[in-house]
Amino acid sequence: MALVLALPLSFSPFAAMHGPDAAELVEQSRCAVRARIVERTDHETGAAAGVRARAEVGETLWGECPASFVFFYARSACGDRLEGEDLVIGLTQPDAAQRAYLDLAADDYLLAGALPASDALCVSLRVLRGAPGRDALLGLLDAGAHPDARVRRQAFRQLSRELAPHPEAEALAPLVPLAENEEDGELAAEYITLFGEARYAPAASFVTRRLRAAGDDAATEGAVRAFPKLATPRAVQELAAAYDDATLDVKVRILHAAAPCAAPEAHALLARALMVEETAVHALAAMRAAGLTLPAALPRVRDPVRAQRMRAVISAPPARPHAPRAAPAAPDR
């Protein structure tokens, strides 16, 4: 019987133990098992309070693991991922420094990761662990075939490393339809970041739709940052055309996405927003964030709260050096 420790997040080798993802299981574990927790007891050891549990192995996914083991995990490190009776648990052996720091016995293990188990998850984890090729990873990114977002996020993580540092257009092309069907906001944001960094213009329509979507998540925020990097004149025109019928929060996003663009439609959109009291402050903020020089004739704002916000925007330092292009003039109202 072996003792397995899950270290708190502050211990740097295990800082990745945050969020219900498969990365630590696939990439950090020496062995992984599907195990049943048969006993849990509140326990304190050293500076970390948590739970001491005993598990029995039902299936080994990879590597060699003991058939039964007792392990301690800090709640701050693992959260609720060790709740339930059916788990996938990854283990690794501590190095000499870790063993000395934690005063571990020779056969003690460290917890590399844990997830609630399912048959489909176990199959997918084996594929991910087996260094799959590009086609296999693309298959794992299909949300219809693989509804577990944890699997898709890990497949994207591994594919991104394979494509780095300079993804080719032919490698990015099959990702666009996968991104369009992706419902997980976190993964959609990763797609958007990849397209933006690669300046992959064929993804502009997808990024624009995410930018205009209702709600506020990582994908919509990422779309605002990515849009200027891959926007074509047509994409800017489509974004400007959607402005009038958009809600205020979407209008604000559109302004921030359009401000860094050199297209005339982007400057025309900012000028229109400056004419309306409801959006004038947001237009100025977008210009300031893009490094544009604010117009000499500032819009007139009657509402005292908006006027105060405008003064704050004007007095704030620019986010980056001024862009070498003219800002739209504010209308004289």
Short mmCIF file of N, CA and C in Angstrom, two decimals, residues 3 37 53 56 86 89 103 108 115 118 135 138 161 177 180 182 201 207 215 245 271 275 279 318 330:
data_model
loop_
_atom_site.label_atom_id
_atom_site.label_comp_id
_atom_site.label_asym_id
_atom_site.label_seq_id
_atom_site.Cartn_x
_atom_site.Cartn_y
_atom_site.Cartn_z
N LEU A 3 1.43 5.61 -0.17
CA LEU A 3 0.85 6.89 0.23
C LEU A 3 1.03 7.89 -0.89
N ILE A 37 -12.75 5.04 -4.72
CA ILE A 37 -12.41 5.51 -3.37
C ILE A 37 -13.27 4.74 -2.38
N ALA A 53 -7.47 9.46 1.95
CA ALA A 53 -8.39 8.52 1.29
C ALA A 53 -7.67 7.24 0.90
N GLU A 56 -8.94 1.71 -4.41
CA GLU A 56 -8.64 0.41 -5.00
C GLU A 56 -8.75 0.53 -6.51
N ASP A 86 -15.96 6.93 -8.44
CA ASP A 86 -15.33 6.42 -9.66
C ASP A 86 -14.46 7.52 -10.25
N ILE A 89 -7.22 8.66 -11.68
CA ILE A 89 -6.20 9.27 -10.84
C ILE A 89 -4.84 9.04 -11.49
N ASP A 103 9.09 14.94 3.49
CA ASP A 103 9.42 13.81 4.38
C ASP A 103 8.64 12.57 3.96
N ASP A 108 6.35 6.35 -1.56
CA ASP A 108 5.26 7.33 -1.64
C ASP A 108 5.16 7.91 -3.05
N LEU A 115 -9.74 13.13 -12.16
CA LEU A 115 -10.98 13.53 -12.81
C LEU A 115 -12.06 12.49 -12.54
N SER A 118 -15.30 8.09 -16.61
CA SER A 118 -16.34 7.52 -17.47
C SER A 118 -15.63 6.64 -18.49
N ASP A 135 -4.29 14.10 -37.32
CA ASP A 135 -5.64 13.66 -37.70
C ASP A 135 -6.41 13.14 -36.48
N LEU A 138 -7.51 16.10 -34.41
CA LEU A 138 -8.66 16.77 -35.03
C LEU A 138 -9.94 15.99 -34.76
N ARG A 161 0.59 22.85 -29.67
CA ARG A 161 2.04 22.67 -29.54
C ARG A 161 2.64 22.13 -30.83
N PRO A 177 -14.26 25.13 -38.95
CA PRO A 177 -15.58 24.52 -38.69
C PRO A 177 -15.68 23.91 -37.30
N GLU A 180 -16.42 26.79 -35.01
CA GLU A 180 -17.79 27.28 -35.17
C GLU A 180 -18.79 26.43 -34.42
N GLU A 182 -18.04 24.78 -31.60
CA GLU A 182 -17.59 24.62 -30.22
C GLU A 182 -18.47 25.43 -29.27
N ALA A 201 -6.95 35.23 -41.61
CA ALA A 201 -8.12 36.00 -42.05
C ALA A 201 -9.35 35.16 -42.34
N VAL A 207 -14.83 34.84 -35.76
CA VAL A 207 -14.47 35.76 -34.67
C VAL A 207 -15.50 36.87 -34.56
N GLY A 215 -24.06 37.87 -24.03
CA GLY A 215 -23.29 37.39 -22.90
C GLY A 215 -21.87 37.91 -22.93
N ASP A 245 -28.05 47.72 -34.63
CA ASP A 245 -29.05 46.86 -34.00
C ASP A 245 -28.52 46.13 -32.77
N ALA A 271 -16.69 57.71 -35.28
CA ALA A 271 -17.27 59.04 -35.40
C ALA A 271 -18.76 59.02 -35.13
N MET A 275 -21.11 60.79 -31.73
CA MET A 275 -22.25 61.70 -31.90
C MET A 275 -23.39 61.40 -30.94
N THR A 279 -23.04 56.46 -26.24
CA THR A 279 -21.85 55.71 -26.66
C THR A 279 -20.59 56.57 -26.78
N PRO A 318 -2.54 56.58 -22.32
CA PRO A 318 -2.84 55.62 -23.39
C PRO A 318 -2.27 54.26 -23.06
N ALA A 330 -14.65 64.54 -33.62
CA ALA A 330 -15.94 64.59 -32.96
C ALA A 330 -16.80 65.66 -33.61
#
